[in-house]
XYZ file of C-alpha atoms in Angstrom:
314
model
C 24.541 -34.307 -46.602
C 23.427 -31.408 -44.826
C 23.352 -29.338 -47.924
C 20.370 -26.499 -48.322
C 19.223 -26.329 -51.974
C 16.809 -23.473 -52.857
C 14.698 -26.149 -55.071
C 11.504 -24.860 -57.243
C 10.746 -28.276 -58.218
C 13.039 -31.564 -56.252
C 12.484 -34.669 -58.557
C 15.834 -36.480 -58.127
C 18.748 -37.266 -56.238
C 21.996 -36.653 -58.261
C 24.957 -37.172 -56.974
C 26.225 -35.103 -54.075
C 23.370 -32.893 -54.758
C 20.365 -31.674 -56.239
C 19.158 -30.394 -59.581
C 16.472 -28.261 -59.310
C 14.878 -25.550 -62.132
C 12.757 -22.766 -60.858
C 11.605 -19.109 -62.808
C 8.683 -17.507 -63.067
C 9.506 -17.533 -67.135
C 7.564 -19.670 -69.473
C 11.610 -20.319 -71.143
C 13.007 -22.364 -68.369
C 13.684 -26.473 -68.521
C 12.063 -28.455 -66.444
C 13.865 -30.998 -63.687
C 11.279 -33.829 -64.992
C 12.644 -32.131 -68.546
C 15.953 -32.226 -68.247
C 16.164 -35.718 -66.637
C 14.014 -37.317 -69.182
C 14.682 -35.945 -72.030
C 18.773 -35.081 -71.756
C 21.601 -37.243 -70.660
C 23.494 -35.335 -67.750
C 26.648 -34.873 -67.390
C 29.719 -34.793 -64.407
C 31.447 -31.945 -63.870
C 33.534 -31.003 -61.197
C 33.980 -27.228 -59.860
C 37.489 -25.733 -59.070
C 37.452 -22.380 -57.468
C 40.541 -20.256 -57.865
C 40.854 -16.824 -56.584
C 43.767 -14.648 -55.993
C 43.683 -14.673 -52.212
C 43.573 -18.783 -52.231
C 43.201 -21.693 -53.729
C 40.428 -24.559 -54.082
C 41.265 -28.159 -55.321
C 37.750 -29.798 -55.475
C 36.506 -33.478 -55.961
C 37.866 -35.352 -58.554
C 35.528 -37.263 -59.989
C 37.238 -40.801 -60.751
C 39.213 -41.109 -57.821
C 37.144 -38.732 -55.283
C 39.715 -37.257 -53.389
C 38.820 -34.247 -51.720
C 41.708 -31.169 -51.094
C 39.848 -27.959 -50.070
C 41.953 -25.072 -49.299
C 39.464 -22.568 -48.785
C 40.353 -20.390 -45.493
C 37.887 -21.056 -42.571
C 36.295 -17.983 -41.921
C 34.760 -18.182 -45.515
C 32.177 -20.397 -44.511
C 28.745 -19.744 -46.547
C 28.578 -20.771 -50.634
C 26.440 -20.083 -53.190
C 25.880 -21.565 -56.744
C 23.113 -21.016 -59.249
C 23.522 -22.458 -62.846
C 21.732 -20.550 -65.294
C 20.929 -21.551 -69.012
C 20.909 -20.107 -72.071
C 17.636 -19.167 -71.740
C 17.798 -17.770 -68.534
C 16.765 -20.448 -66.803
C 17.740 -22.118 -63.571
C 19.275 -25.497 -64.111
C 21.014 -25.960 -60.620
C 21.264 -24.422 -57.141
C 23.161 -24.831 -54.529
C 23.964 -23.443 -50.962
C 26.690 -24.516 -48.183
C 26.688 -24.465 -44.694
C 30.718 -25.034 -43.153
C 29.364 -26.556 -40.175
C 26.389 -28.149 -41.306
C 28.428 -30.667 -43.286
C 29.152 -34.217 -42.349
C 32.327 -35.214 -41.191
C 32.608 -36.928 -44.886
C 32.053 -33.573 -46.525
C 34.256 -30.652 -47.625
C 32.968 -27.589 -48.065
C 33.480 -25.818 -51.414
C 33.684 -29.528 -52.878
C 30.989 -29.330 -55.760
C 30.576 -32.373 -58.925
C 27.439 -31.073 -60.801
C 25.228 -33.222 -63.194
C 24.726 -30.595 -66.451
C 22.965 -30.958 -69.418
C 25.335 -30.286 -72.389
C 24.828 -26.581 -73.841
C 25.624 -23.334 -72.463
C 25.381 -21.783 -69.595
C 26.136 -19.164 -66.835
C 27.858 -20.133 -63.515
C 26.855 -17.508 -60.314
C 29.145 -18.488 -57.373
C 29.851 -16.102 -54.146
C 31.204 -17.423 -51.331
C 31.532 -15.369 -47.667
C 31.348 -15.168 -44.241
C 28.908 -14.974 -41.872
C 30.320 -14.707 -37.730
C 30.672 -17.569 -35.840
C 28.175 -17.051 -33.436
C 25.304 -16.177 -36.496
C 24.838 -19.511 -37.318
C 21.270 -19.277 -37.709
C 22.478 -17.328 -41.052
C 21.795 -18.144 -44.094
C 24.240 -18.361 -47.824
C 23.741 -15.277 -49.750
C 20.820 -15.623 -52.487
C 21.567 -15.220 -55.765
C 18.377 -13.886 -58.151
C 20.579 -13.354 -61.150
C 24.016 -12.661 -62.767
C 23.391 -8.740 -61.454
C 21.474 -8.917 -58.411
C 22.761 -11.024 -55.186
C 21.339 -10.522 -51.634
C 23.235 -11.262 -47.966
C 22.053 -12.018 -44.652
C 22.970 -9.832 -42.462
C 23.863 -5.873 -42.749
C 27.319 -6.735 -41.230
C 30.011 -6.818 -44.262
C 32.482 -9.439 -44.015
C 35.016 -11.244 -46.273
C 32.807 -11.654 -49.544
C 33.052 -12.942 -53.048
C 31.812 -13.163 -56.137
C 31.546 -14.284 -59.898
C 29.541 -14.772 -62.896
C 31.023 -16.918 -65.527
C 30.246 -18.351 -68.709
C 30.335 -21.748 -69.850
C 29.626 -24.879 -72.442
C 28.959 -28.539 -71.328
C 30.098 -30.784 -73.370
C 29.253 -34.791 -74.223
C 32.500 -35.378 -72.226
C 33.060 -37.513 -69.886
C 34.773 -36.353 -66.384
C 34.462 -32.534 -67.349
C 35.925 -29.907 -65.016
C 35.585 -26.114 -64.425
C 37.857 -23.293 -62.650
C 35.575 -20.787 -61.518
C 37.338 -16.998 -60.664
C 36.289 -15.680 -57.851
C 38.710 -13.008 -58.006
C 39.367 -10.613 -54.977
C 37.281 -9.180 -52.495
C 34.752 -7.239 -53.228
C 34.549 -6.221 -49.643
C 36.555 -2.631 -48.033
C 36.875 -2.328 -44.858
C 37.949 0.295 -42.357
C 40.902 -0.101 -39.161
C 41.285 2.254 -36.962
C 44.284 2.454 -34.593
C 44.682 3.975 -31.689
C 48.482 5.136 -30.143
C 46.420 6.273 -26.999
C 45.203 3.950 -24.482
C 41.974 3.970 -23.692
C 40.670 5.693 -21.374
C 38.769 4.533 -17.775
C 34.911 4.345 -18.079
C 34.596 4.001 -21.584
C 33.361 0.762 -23.281
C 33.254 1.207 -26.656
C 33.509 2.638 -30.169
C 30.636 3.476 -32.512
C 32.392 4.028 -36.131
C 30.368 5.521 -38.708
C 30.957 5.195 -42.033
C 29.130 7.656 -44.597
C 26.867 9.126 -41.691
C 24.735 11.065 -44.358
C 23.935 8.681 -46.788
C 20.269 6.086 -45.983
C 21.111 3.393 -43.468
C 22.466 -0.166 -45.307
C 19.393 -2.701 -45.550
C 18.971 -5.232 -43.139
C 19.983 -7.765 -45.977
C 21.875 -5.511 -48.854
C 22.060 -6.530 -52.026
C 25.405 -6.306 -54.777
C 25.589 -7.176 -58.024
C 28.066 -10.244 -58.657
C 29.264 -9.295 -61.754
C 30.328 -6.332 -60.984
C 31.051 -6.701 -57.130
C 28.967 -3.566 -56.489
C 26.629 -2.404 -53.950
C 23.401 -1.393 -55.406
C 23.290 1.527 -52.829
C 25.288 4.288 -51.299
C 24.555 3.352 -47.486
C 25.461 4.502 -43.938
C 27.220 1.539 -42.015
C 27.432 1.865 -38.598
C 28.816 -0.260 -35.833
C 29.712 -0.804 -32.179
C 33.027 -2.100 -30.881
C 34.613 -2.734 -27.921
C 37.274 -1.048 -26.493
C 39.438 -2.688 -23.765
C 40.663 0.028 -20.872
C 43.619 0.756 -20.775
C 44.481 -0.829 -24.227
C 45.557 1.098 -27.805
C 42.155 0.672 -30.049
C 42.454 -2.033 -33.058
C 39.512 -3.608 -34.392
C 38.423 -2.989 -38.305
C 35.097 -3.450 -39.885
C 34.235 -3.939 -43.827
C 31.302 -1.939 -46.461
C 30.369 -3.283 -50.177
C 31.027 -0.157 -52.279
C 28.618 1.079 -55.253
C 31.865 2.575 -57.145
C 35.155 0.917 -57.297
C 36.474 3.909 -55.068
C 35.176 5.802 -52.520
C 35.532 9.287 -50.008
C 33.675 9.786 -47.246
C 33.526 10.639 -43.492
C 34.484 8.268 -41.184
C 33.095 8.870 -37.368
C 34.405 8.333 -34.166
C 31.805 8.280 -31.198
C 33.877 6.968 -27.984
C 30.752 5.293 -25.917
C 31.268 5.222 -22.044
C 29.665 2.641 -19.161
C 26.141 4.206 -18.730
C 25.935 3.688 -23.199
C 26.282 7.519 -23.676
C 28.796 9.620 -25.935
C 31.899 11.228 -24.901
C 31.338 14.000 -26.629
C 35.042 15.380 -26.353
C 36.034 12.788 -27.488
C 33.834 12.622 -30.770
C 35.875 12.619 -33.569
C 34.985 12.950 -37.548
C 37.698 11.921 -40.080
C 37.041 13.851 -43.729
C 38.190 12.803 -46.825
C 38.433 9.202 -46.000
C 39.613 6.507 -48.890
C 37.774 3.392 -49.021
C 38.299 1.317 -52.168
C 37.260 -2.694 -53.323
C 39.814 -5.052 -51.806
C 41.721 -2.442 -49.773
C 42.142 -1.918 -46.093
C 41.770 2.448 -45.317
C 43.974 2.037 -42.120
C 43.584 4.659 -39.890
C 46.036 5.345 -36.838
C 46.511 7.819 -34.744
C 45.625 9.331 -31.367
C 41.937 9.448 -30.664
C 42.149 11.338 -27.178
C 43.961 14.443 -28.949
C 42.739 17.541 -31.120
C 45.686 18.155 -32.678
C 44.504 15.504 -35.444
C 46.115 16.111 -39.338
C 44.238 14.891 -42.647
C 47.069 13.631 -44.675
C 46.281 10.789 -46.842
C 48.362 8.076 -49.153
C 46.752 5.852 -51.386
C 48.858 2.162 -51.612
C 48.293 1.293 -55.144
C 49.161 -2.305 -54.692
C 46.597 -4.821 -54.949
C 45.042 -5.156 -51.581
C 47.905 -2.980 -49.890
C 46.730 -0.290 -46.813
C 45.267 2.952 -47.785
C 46.618 5.434 -44.950
C 44.896 7.688 -43.311
C 46.838 9.592 -39.918
C 44.984 11.715 -37.577
């Protein structure tokens, strides 16, 4: 099985993954103590989201159905006991699973008692297979593997494991915690322009190479500057987007647009700054207009529907 495990003490194989225990405190159950002194019970996990539904392994039949969208390819899970000790840690990379394995199919063996489940489901680009799943430190701290943000979901959920057989638990991932900015132009990209630098929140500190967020709230641990260079095609309108993490549910900021020519130089006459742009988690801010004209407007409307567009005309 090609599952990546972060384990401090590896002592036994338990069904579809290894359970583990790691901590710097003395109030942590050791895996040997769990295995020798407590009975373990099968727990089948199911994930839910307003964006999709995942049905995982049925303990009795072993049937597996997964509806996780293909672009979501990293999964991390950590289970804590009532004292904050780590009971189990698991992470999956979609492309590393064997043919008979299903991404998001999790069956755990856990001791009875109160537990807290922390899960993160996220995307890394297909050409970055070396990137690991998110690292869960606690119910308030997760580290992503790359400064470029893609679709990300998280949840922190308490649950009581009983002595019943064939238990199941649904972890509610909710909606995306990232906000998305999309730039679409009416006019075509000019000859000699190969890309556009888009910079969100230019006055803030640069986003860390491994950004962190709180999985309970879905909020970033800081307010950051995001910069991305996106390829443009001569003679065609520009239509590209990228995502960011916010440290509050909604944020008003500046977005700078910097066309770059084939000599890797800024085309200053077409440089633009879009002011008072609103970004919101699980929403796409759609900037639509002419990039190579100077008569931009700053009209702005907010669509309050969940996951709706926030329109910005320029």
